[in-house]
mmCIF file of C-alpha atoms and ligand atoms in Angstrom:
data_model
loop_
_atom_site.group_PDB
_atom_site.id
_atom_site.type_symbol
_atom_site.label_atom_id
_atom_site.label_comp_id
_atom_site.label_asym_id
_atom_site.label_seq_id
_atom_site.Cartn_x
_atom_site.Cartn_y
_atom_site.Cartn_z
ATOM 1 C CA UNK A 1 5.228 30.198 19.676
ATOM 2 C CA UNK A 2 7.854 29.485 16.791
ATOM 3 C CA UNK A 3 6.298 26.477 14.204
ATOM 4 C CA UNK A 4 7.968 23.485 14.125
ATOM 5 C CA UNK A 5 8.735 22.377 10.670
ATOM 6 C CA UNK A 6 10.566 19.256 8.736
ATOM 7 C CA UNK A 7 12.152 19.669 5.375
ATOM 8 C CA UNK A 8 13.177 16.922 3.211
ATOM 9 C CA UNK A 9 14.392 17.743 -0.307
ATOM 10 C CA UNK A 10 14.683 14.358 -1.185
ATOM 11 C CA UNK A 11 16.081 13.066 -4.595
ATOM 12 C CA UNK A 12 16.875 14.757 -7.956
ATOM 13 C CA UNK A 13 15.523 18.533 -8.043
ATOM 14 C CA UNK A 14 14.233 18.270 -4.655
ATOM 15 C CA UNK A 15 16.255 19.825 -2.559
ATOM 16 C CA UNK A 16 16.841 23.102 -5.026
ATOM 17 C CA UNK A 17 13.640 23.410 -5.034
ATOM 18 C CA UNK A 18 12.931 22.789 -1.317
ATOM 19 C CA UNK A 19 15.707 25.590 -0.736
ATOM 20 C CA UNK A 20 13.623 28.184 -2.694
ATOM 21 C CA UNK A 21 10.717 27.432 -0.496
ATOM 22 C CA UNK A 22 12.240 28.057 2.523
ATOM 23 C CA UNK A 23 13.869 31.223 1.064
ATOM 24 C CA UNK A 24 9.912 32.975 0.173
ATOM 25 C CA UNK A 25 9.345 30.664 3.810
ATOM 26 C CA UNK A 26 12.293 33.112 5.411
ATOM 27 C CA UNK A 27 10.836 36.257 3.866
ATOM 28 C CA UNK A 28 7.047 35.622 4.178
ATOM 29 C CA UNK A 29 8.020 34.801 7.925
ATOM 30 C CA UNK A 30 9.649 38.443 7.889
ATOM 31 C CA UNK A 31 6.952 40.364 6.329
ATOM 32 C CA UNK A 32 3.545 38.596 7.927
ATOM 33 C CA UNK A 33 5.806 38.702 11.402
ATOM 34 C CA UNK A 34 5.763 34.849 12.972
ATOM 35 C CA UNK A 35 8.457 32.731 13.885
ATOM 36 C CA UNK A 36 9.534 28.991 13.059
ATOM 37 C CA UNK A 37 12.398 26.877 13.149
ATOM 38 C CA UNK A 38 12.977 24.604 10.380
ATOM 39 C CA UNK A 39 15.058 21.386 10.720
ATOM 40 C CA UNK A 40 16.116 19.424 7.536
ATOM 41 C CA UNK A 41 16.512 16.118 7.267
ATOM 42 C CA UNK A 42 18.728 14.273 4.319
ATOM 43 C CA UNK A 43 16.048 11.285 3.573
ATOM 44 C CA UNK A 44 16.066 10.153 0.137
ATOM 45 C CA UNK A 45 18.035 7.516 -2.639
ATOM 46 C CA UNK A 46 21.591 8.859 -1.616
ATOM 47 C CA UNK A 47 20.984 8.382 1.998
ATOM 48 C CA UNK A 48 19.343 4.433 1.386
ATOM 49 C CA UNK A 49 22.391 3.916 -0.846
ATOM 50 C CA UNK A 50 25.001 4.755 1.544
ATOM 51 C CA UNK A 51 23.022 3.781 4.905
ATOM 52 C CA UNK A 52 20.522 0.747 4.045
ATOM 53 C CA UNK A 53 17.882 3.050 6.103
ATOM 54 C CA UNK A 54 14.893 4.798 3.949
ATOM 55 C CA UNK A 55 13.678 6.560 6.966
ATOM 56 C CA UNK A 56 14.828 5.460 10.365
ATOM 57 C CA UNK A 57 13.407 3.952 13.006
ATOM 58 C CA UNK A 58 10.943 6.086 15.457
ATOM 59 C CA UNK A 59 11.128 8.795 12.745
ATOM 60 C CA UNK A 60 7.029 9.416 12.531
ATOM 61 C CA UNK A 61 6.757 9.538 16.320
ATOM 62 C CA UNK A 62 9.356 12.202 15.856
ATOM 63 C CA UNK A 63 7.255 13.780 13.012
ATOM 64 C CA UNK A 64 4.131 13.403 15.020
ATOM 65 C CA UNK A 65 5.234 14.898 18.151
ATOM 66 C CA UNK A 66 7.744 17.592 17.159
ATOM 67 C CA UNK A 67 6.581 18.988 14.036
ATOM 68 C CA UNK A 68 3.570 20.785 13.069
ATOM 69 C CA UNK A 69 4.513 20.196 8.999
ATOM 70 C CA UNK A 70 6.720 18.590 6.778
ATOM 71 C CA UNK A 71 8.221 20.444 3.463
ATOM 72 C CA UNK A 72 8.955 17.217 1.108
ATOM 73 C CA UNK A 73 10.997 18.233 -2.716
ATOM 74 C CA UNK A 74 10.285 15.037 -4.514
ATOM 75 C CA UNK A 75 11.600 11.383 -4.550
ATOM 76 C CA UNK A 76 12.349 9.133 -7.128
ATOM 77 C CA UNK A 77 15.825 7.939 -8.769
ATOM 78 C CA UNK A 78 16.263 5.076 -11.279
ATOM 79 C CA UNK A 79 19.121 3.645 -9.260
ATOM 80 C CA UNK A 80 16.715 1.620 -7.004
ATOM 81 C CA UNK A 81 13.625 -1.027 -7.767
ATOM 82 C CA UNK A 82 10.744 0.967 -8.825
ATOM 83 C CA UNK A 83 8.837 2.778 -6.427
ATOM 84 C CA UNK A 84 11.023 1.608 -3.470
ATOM 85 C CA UNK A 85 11.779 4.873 -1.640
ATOM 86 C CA UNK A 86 8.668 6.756 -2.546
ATOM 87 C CA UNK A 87 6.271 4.028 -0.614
ATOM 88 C CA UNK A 88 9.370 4.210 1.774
ATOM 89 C CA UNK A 89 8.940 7.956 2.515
ATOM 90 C CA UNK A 90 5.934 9.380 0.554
ATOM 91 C CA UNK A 91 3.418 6.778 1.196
ATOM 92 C CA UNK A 92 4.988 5.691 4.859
ATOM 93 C CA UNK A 93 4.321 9.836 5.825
ATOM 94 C CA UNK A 94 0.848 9.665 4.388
ATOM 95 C CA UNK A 95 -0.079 6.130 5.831
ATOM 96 C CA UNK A 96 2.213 6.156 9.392
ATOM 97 C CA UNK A 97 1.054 9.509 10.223
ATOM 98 C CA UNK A 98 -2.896 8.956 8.683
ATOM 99 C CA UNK A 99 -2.878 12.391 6.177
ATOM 100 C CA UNK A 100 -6.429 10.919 5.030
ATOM 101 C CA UNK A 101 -6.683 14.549 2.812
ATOM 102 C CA UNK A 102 -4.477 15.403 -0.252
ATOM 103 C CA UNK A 103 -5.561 18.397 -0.976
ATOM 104 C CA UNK A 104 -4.695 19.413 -4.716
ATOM 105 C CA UNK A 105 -5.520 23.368 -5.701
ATOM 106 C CA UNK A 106 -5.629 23.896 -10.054
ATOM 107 C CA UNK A 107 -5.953 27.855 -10.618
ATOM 108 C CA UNK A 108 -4.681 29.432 -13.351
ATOM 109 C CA UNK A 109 -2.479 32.333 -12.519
ATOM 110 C CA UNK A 110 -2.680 33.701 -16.443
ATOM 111 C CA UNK A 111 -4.550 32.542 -19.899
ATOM 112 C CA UNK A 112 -0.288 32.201 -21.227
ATOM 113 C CA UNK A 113 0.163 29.458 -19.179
ATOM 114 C CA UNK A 114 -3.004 27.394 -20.230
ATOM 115 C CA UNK A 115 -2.806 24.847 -23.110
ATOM 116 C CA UNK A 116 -6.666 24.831 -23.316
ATOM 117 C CA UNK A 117 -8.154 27.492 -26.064
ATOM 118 C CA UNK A 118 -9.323 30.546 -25.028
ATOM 119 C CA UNK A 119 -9.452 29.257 -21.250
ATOM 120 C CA UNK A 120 -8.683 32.239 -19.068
ATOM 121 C CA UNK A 121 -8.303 32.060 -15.111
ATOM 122 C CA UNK A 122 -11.703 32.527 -14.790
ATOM 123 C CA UNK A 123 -12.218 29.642 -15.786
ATOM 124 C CA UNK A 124 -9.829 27.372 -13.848
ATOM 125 C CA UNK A 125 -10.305 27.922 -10.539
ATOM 126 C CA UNK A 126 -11.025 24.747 -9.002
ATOM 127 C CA UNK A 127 -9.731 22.722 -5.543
ATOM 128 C CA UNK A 128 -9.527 18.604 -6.180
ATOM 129 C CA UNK A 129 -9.821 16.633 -2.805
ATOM 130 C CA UNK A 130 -7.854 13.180 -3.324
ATOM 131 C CA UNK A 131 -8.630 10.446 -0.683
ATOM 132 C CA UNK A 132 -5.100 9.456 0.288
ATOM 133 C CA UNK A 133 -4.577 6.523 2.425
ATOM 134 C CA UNK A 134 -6.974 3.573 0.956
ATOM 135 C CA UNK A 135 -7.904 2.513 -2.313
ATOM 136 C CA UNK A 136 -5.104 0.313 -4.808
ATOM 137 C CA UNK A 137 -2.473 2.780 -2.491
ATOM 138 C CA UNK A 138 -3.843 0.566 0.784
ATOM 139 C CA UNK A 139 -0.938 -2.242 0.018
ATOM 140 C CA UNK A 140 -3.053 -5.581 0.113
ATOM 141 C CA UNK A 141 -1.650 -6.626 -3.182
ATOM 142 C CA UNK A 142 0.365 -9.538 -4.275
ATOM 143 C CA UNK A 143 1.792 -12.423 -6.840
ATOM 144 C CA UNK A 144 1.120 -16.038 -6.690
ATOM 145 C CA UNK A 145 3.611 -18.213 -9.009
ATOM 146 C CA UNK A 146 5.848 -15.039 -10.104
ATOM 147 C CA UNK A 147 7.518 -15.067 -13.252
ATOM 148 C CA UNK A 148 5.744 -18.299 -14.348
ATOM 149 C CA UNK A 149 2.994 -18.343 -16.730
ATOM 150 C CA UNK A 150 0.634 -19.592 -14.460
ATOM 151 C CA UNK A 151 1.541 -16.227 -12.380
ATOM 152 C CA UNK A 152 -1.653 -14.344 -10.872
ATOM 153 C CA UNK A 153 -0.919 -10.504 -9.512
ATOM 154 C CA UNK A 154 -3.549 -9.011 -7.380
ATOM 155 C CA UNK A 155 -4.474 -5.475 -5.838
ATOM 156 C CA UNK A 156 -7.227 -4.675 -4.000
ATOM 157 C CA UNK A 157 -9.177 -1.289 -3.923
ATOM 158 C CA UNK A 158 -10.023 -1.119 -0.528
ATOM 159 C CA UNK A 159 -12.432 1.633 0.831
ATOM 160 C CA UNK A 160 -14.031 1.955 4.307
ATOM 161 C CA UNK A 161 -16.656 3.660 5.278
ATOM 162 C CA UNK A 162 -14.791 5.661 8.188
ATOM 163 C CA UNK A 163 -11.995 6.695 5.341
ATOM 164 C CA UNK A 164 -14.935 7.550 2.889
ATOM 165 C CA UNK A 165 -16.599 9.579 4.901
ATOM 166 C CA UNK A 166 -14.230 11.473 6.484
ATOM 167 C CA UNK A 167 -12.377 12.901 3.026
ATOM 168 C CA UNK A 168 -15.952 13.632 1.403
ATOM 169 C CA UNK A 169 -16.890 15.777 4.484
ATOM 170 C CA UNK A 170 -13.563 17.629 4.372
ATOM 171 C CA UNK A 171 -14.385 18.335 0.936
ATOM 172 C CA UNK A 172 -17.709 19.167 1.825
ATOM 173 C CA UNK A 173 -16.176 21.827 4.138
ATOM 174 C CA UNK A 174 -13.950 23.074 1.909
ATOM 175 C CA UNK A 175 -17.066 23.804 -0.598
ATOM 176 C CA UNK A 176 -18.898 25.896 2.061
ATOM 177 C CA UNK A 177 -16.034 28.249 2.150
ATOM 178 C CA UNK A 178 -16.007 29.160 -1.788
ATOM 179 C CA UNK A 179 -18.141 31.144 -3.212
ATOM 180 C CA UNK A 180 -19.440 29.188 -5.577
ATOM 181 C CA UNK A 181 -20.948 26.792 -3.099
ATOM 182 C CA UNK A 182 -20.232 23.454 -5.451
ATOM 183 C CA UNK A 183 -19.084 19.898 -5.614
ATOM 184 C CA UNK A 184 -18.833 17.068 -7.566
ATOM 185 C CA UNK A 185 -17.887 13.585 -6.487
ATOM 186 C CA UNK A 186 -15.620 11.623 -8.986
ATOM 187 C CA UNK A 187 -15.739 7.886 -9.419
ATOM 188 C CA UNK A 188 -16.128 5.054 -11.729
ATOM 189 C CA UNK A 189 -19.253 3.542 -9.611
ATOM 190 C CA UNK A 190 -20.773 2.241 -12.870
ATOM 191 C CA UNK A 191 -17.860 -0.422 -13.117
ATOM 192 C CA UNK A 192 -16.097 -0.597 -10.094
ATOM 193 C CA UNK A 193 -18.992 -1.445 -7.605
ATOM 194 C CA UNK A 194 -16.967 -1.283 -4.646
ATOM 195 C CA UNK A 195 -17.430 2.471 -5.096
ATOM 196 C CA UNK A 196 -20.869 2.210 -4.370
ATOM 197 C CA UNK A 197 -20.192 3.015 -0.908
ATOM 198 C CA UNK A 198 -18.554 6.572 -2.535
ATOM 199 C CA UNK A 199 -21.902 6.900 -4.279
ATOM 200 C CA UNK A 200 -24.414 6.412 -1.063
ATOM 201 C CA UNK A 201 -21.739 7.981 1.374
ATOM 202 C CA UNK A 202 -21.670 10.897 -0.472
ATOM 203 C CA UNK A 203 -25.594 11.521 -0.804
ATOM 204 C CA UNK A 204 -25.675 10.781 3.105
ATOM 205 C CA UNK A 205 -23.178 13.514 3.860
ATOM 206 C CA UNK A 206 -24.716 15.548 1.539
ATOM 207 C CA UNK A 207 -27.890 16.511 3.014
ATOM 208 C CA UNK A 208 -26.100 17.868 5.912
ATOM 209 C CA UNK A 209 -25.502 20.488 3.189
ATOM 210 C CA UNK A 210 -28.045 21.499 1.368
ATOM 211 C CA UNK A 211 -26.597 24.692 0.711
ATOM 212 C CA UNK A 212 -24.190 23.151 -1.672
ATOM 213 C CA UNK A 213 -24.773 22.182 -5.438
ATOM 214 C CA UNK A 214 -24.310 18.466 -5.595
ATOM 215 C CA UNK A 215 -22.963 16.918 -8.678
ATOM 216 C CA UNK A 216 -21.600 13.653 -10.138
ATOM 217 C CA UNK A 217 -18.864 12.850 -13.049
ATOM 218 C CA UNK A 218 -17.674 9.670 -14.017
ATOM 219 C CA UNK A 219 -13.591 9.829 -13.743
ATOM 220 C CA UNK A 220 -13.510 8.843 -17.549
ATOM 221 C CA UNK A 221 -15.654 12.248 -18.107
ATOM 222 C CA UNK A 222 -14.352 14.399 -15.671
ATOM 223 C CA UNK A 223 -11.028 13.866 -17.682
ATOM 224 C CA UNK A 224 -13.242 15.174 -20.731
ATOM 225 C CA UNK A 225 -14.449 18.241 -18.856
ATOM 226 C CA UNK A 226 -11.559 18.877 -17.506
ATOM 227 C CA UNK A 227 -10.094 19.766 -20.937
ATOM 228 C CA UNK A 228 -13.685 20.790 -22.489
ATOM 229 C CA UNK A 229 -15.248 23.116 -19.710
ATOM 230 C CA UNK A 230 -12.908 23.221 -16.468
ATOM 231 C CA UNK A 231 -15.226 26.258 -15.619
ATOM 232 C CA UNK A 232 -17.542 23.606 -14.328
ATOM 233 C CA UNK A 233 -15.499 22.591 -11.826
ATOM 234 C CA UNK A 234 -15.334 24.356 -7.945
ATOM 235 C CA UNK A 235 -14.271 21.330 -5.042
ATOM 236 C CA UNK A 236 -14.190 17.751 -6.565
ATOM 237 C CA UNK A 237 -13.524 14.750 -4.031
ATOM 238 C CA UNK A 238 -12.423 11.712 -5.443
ATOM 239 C CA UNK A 239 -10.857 7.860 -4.807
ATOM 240 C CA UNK A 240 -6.799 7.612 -3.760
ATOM 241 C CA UNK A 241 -6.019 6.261 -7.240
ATOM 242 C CA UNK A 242 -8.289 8.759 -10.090
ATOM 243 C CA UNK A 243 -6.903 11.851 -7.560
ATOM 244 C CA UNK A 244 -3.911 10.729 -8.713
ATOM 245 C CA UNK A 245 -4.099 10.625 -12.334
ATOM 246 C CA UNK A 246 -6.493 13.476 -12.689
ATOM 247 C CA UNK A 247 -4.716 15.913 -10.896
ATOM 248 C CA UNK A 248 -1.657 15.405 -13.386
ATOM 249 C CA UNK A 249 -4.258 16.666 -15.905
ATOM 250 C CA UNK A 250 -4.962 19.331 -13.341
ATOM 251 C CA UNK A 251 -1.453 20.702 -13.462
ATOM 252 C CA UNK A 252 -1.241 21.020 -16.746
ATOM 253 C CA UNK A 253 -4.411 22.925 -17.432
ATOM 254 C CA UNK A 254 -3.677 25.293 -14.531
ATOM 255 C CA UNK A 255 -0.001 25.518 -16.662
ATOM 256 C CA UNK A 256 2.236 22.315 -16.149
ATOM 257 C CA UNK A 257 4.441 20.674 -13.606
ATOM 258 C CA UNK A 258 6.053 23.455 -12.437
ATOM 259 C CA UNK A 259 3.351 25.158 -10.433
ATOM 260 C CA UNK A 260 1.354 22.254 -9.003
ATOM 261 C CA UNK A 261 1.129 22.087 -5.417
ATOM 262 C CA UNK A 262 0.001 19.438 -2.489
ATOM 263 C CA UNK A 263 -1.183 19.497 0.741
ATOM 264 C CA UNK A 264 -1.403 15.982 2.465
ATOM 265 C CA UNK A 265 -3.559 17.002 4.930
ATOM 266 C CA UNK A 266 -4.700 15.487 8.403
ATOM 267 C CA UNK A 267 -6.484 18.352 10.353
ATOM 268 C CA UNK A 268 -4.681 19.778 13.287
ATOM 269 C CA UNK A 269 -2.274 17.817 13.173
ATOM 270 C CA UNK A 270 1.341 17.168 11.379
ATOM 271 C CA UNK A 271 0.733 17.219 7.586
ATOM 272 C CA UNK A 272 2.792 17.114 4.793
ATOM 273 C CA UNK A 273 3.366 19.697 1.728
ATOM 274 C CA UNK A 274 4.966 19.190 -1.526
ATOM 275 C CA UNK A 275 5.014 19.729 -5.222
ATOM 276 C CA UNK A 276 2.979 17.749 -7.531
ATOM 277 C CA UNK A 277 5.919 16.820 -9.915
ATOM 278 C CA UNK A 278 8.659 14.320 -9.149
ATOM 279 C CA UNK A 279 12.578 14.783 -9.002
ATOM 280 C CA UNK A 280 13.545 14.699 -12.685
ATOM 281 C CA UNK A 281 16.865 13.488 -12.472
ATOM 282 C CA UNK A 282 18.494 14.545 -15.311
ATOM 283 C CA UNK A 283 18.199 18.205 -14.249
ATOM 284 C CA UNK A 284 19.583 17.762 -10.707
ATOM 285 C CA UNK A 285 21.866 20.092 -9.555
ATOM 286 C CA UNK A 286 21.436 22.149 -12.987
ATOM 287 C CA UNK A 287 19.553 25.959 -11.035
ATOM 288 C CA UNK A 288 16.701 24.592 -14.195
ATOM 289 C CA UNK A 289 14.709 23.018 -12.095
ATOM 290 C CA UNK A 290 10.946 25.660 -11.544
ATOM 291 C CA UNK A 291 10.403 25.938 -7.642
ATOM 292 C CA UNK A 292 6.968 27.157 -7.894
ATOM 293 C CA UNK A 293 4.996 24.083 -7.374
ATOM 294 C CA UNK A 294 7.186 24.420 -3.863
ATOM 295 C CA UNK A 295 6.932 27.518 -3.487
ATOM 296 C CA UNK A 296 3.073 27.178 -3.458
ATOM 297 C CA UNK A 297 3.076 24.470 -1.392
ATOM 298 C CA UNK A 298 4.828 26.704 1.240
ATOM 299 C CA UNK A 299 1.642 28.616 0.609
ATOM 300 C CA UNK A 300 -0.654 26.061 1.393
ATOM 301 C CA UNK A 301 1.664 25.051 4.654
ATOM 302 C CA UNK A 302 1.042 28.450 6.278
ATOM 303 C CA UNK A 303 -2.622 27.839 5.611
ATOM 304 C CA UNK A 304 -2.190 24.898 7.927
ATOM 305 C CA UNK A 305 0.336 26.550 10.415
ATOM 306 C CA UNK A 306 -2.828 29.072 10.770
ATOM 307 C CA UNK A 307 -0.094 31.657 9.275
ATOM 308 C CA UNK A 308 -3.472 33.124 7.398
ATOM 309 C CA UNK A 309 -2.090 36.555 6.406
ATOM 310 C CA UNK A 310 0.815 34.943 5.144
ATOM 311 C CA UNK A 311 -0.251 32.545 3.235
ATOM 312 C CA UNK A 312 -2.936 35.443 1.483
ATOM 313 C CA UNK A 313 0.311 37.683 1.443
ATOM 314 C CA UNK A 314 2.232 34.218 -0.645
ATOM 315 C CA UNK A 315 -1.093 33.916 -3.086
ATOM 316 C CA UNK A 316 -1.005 37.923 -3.689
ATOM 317 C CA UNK A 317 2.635 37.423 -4.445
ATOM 318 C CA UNK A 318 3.006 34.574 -6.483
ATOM 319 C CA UNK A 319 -0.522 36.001 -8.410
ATOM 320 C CA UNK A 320 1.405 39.606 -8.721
ATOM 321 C CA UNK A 321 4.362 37.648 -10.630
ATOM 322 C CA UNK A 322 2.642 35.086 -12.899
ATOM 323 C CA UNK A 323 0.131 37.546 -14.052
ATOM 324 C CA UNK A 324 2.790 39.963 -15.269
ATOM 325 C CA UNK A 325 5.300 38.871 -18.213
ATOM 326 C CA UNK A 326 8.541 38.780 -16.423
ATOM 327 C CA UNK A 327 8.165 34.905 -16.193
ATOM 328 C CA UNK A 328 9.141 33.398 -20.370
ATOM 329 C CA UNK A 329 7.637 30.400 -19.177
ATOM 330 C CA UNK A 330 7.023 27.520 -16.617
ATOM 331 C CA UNK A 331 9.146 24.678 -18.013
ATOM 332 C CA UNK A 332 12.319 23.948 -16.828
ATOM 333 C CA UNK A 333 15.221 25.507 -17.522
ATOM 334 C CA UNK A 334 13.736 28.785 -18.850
ATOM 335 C CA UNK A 335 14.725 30.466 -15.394
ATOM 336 C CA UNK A 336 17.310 29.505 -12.614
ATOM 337 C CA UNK A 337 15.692 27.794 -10.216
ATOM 338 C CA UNK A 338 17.578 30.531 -7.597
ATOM 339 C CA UNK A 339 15.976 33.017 -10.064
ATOM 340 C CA UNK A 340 12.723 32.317 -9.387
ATOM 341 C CA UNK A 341 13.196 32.541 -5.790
ATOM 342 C CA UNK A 342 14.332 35.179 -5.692
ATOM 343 C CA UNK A 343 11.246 36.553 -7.621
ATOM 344 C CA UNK A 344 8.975 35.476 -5.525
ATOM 345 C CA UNK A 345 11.028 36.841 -2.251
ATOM 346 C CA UNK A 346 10.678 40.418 -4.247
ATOM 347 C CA UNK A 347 7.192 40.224 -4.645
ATOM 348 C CA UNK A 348 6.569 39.364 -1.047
ATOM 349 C CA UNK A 349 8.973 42.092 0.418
ATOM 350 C CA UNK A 350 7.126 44.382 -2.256
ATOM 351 C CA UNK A 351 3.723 43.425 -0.265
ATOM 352 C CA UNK A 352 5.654 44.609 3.039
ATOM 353 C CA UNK A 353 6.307 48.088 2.455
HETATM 354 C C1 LIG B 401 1.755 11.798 -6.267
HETATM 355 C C2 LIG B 401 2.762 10.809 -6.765
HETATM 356 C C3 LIG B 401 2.778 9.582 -5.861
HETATM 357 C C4 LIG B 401 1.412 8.961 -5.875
HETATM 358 C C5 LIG B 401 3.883 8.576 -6.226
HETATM 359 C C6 LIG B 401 5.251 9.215 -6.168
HETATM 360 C C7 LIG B 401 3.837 7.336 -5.384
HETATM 361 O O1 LIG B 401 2.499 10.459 -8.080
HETATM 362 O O2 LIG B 401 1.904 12.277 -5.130
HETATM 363 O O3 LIG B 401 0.825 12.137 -6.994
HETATM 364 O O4 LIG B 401 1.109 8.107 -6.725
HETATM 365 O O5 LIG B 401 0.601 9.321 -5.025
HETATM 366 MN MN1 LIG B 402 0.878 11.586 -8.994
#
């Protein structure tokens, strides 16, 4: 049966990028031999601006029962109040439609692309599980006697057990599968008590797995050993809000903006895939933008289509190009954004023959 997919390129670079990805989409599809349909959808600032709708009514149920995925480019434009459109569609897909998992892959494809010294991809090879639907994300915040300066702003970190639980055994999952066998919870339990339920959930779940090397980092010293010894890394599960910021440090260790890639995950069911970065307005409709971080999480999306052979026939391909030197480098504008589609369609159509 053909997959069902959404694609929303969203504002700024998104939907260049979101192109390229279903370009490599069109020719992994060829190569691995599946079908899908894809139907796009033209969400984003333009649209609220010219509409008043972010995402219409009855839109998740249509997400939910239609579509096995969702491609997303990246939202964000200074026109509009801060943060408006990407609770509107990010955080409505992740919340409406429960993707409790973003899952956040950091591997280096080559030492060139690494800012850390003499850090080779050996050593960066690591899979970050973010909890994504509670924490300071969960919305109970709010202002009492605004713009006054009596004014009192609140936001709560809100965990539950059931939302605990179920990210830290996904991640514990995930950790059976790699070879190292490894994981290390991330939190700040020493000042924010309310992650003491991170702390004693995680030692419960754990000795359903004793198989698996257990191991603890404070999320101000993770961000030290990120940079210091990322080797010592395998799966790390962490809270909504330190998945967040960490994981920017993870795409630049594993070589910057342009190759990071997300899965917002809820298993077997509709889940959403994007790039890490965000729509970076000023080089809209410029071919600078790099569609790698898309292009990978088209990678990751076949994973969850249970396209396995191409998604290992994506890695191989986007592995076979960074590793070589056609690629100057991963910042914008040092390839078309076209160009590096086009690439990547090589390299899979190379795998083919
Ligand atoms: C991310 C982004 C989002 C987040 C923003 C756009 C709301 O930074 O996916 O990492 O904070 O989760
Ligand atoms: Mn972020």
């Amino acid at each position: 049966m053909a997959h069902n997919i959404a694609a929303l390129g969203g504002d700024g670079i998104g939907p260049e990028v979101v192109r390229e990805g279903l370009k490599v989409l069109a020719a992994v599809a060829e190569t691995a031999g599946f079908e899908y349909q894809v139907e796009e959808y033209p969400y984003g600032t333009d649209h609220y601006l010219e509409t008043g709708v972010i995402l219409p009514d009855g839109m998740m149920d249509t997400f939910r029962k239609d579509f096995e995925a969702i491609l997303l480019g990246a939202i964000g434009d200074p026109r509009v109040e801060v943060g408006l459109i990407e609770r509107g569609i990010i955080g409505a897909i992740r919340w409406d439609l429960d993707l409790y998992v973003n899952l956040r892959p950091i591997k280096l494809y080559h030492e060139r692309f690494c800012p850390l010294k003499d850090k080779t991809p050996a050593d960066v090879d690591m899979v970050f599980v973010r909890e994504n639907t509670e924490d300071a994300y969960a919305g109970m915040h709010g202002f009492v006697h605004k713009g006054s300066p009596l004014e009192v702003s609140t936001q709560t970190m809100v965990y539950t057990r059931e939302g605990v639980e179920r990210v830290i055994r996904y991640a514990f999952e995930i950790a059976k599968d790699r070879e190292r066998k490894q994981i290390t919870m991330i939190d700040k339990a020493n000042a924010v008590r309310a992650q003491d339920l991170w702390t004693r959930t995680f030692a419960e779940v754990g000795e359903e797995y004793p198989d698996i090397k257990q191991d603890h980092a404070y999320v101000d010293a993770a961000c030290m050993w990120m940079v210091k010894n990322p080797e010592w890394f395998d799966v790390a599960v962490t809270t909504n809000l330190f998945g967040d910021i960490i994981t920017d440090l993870g795409a630049m260790v594993q070589g910057g903006m342009g190759i990071a890639a997300s899965g917002n995950i809820r298993p077997g069911e509709v889940s959403m895939f994007e790039s890490i970065h965000g729509s970076a307005p000023k080089y809209k409709d410029q071919n600078k933008a790099n569609p790698i971080a898309t292009i990978a999480a088209v990678q990751m999306m076949l994973d969850h289509l249970g396209e396995k052979d191409g998604a290992r026939m994506l890695d191989t391909a986007l592995m076979n190009l960074l590793s070589g030197d056609r690629i100057k480098s991963m910042s914008a504008g040092a390839h078309g954004t076209d160009e590096l589609g086009d690439m990547v369609v090589k390299e899979v159509h190379r795998l083919g023959e």
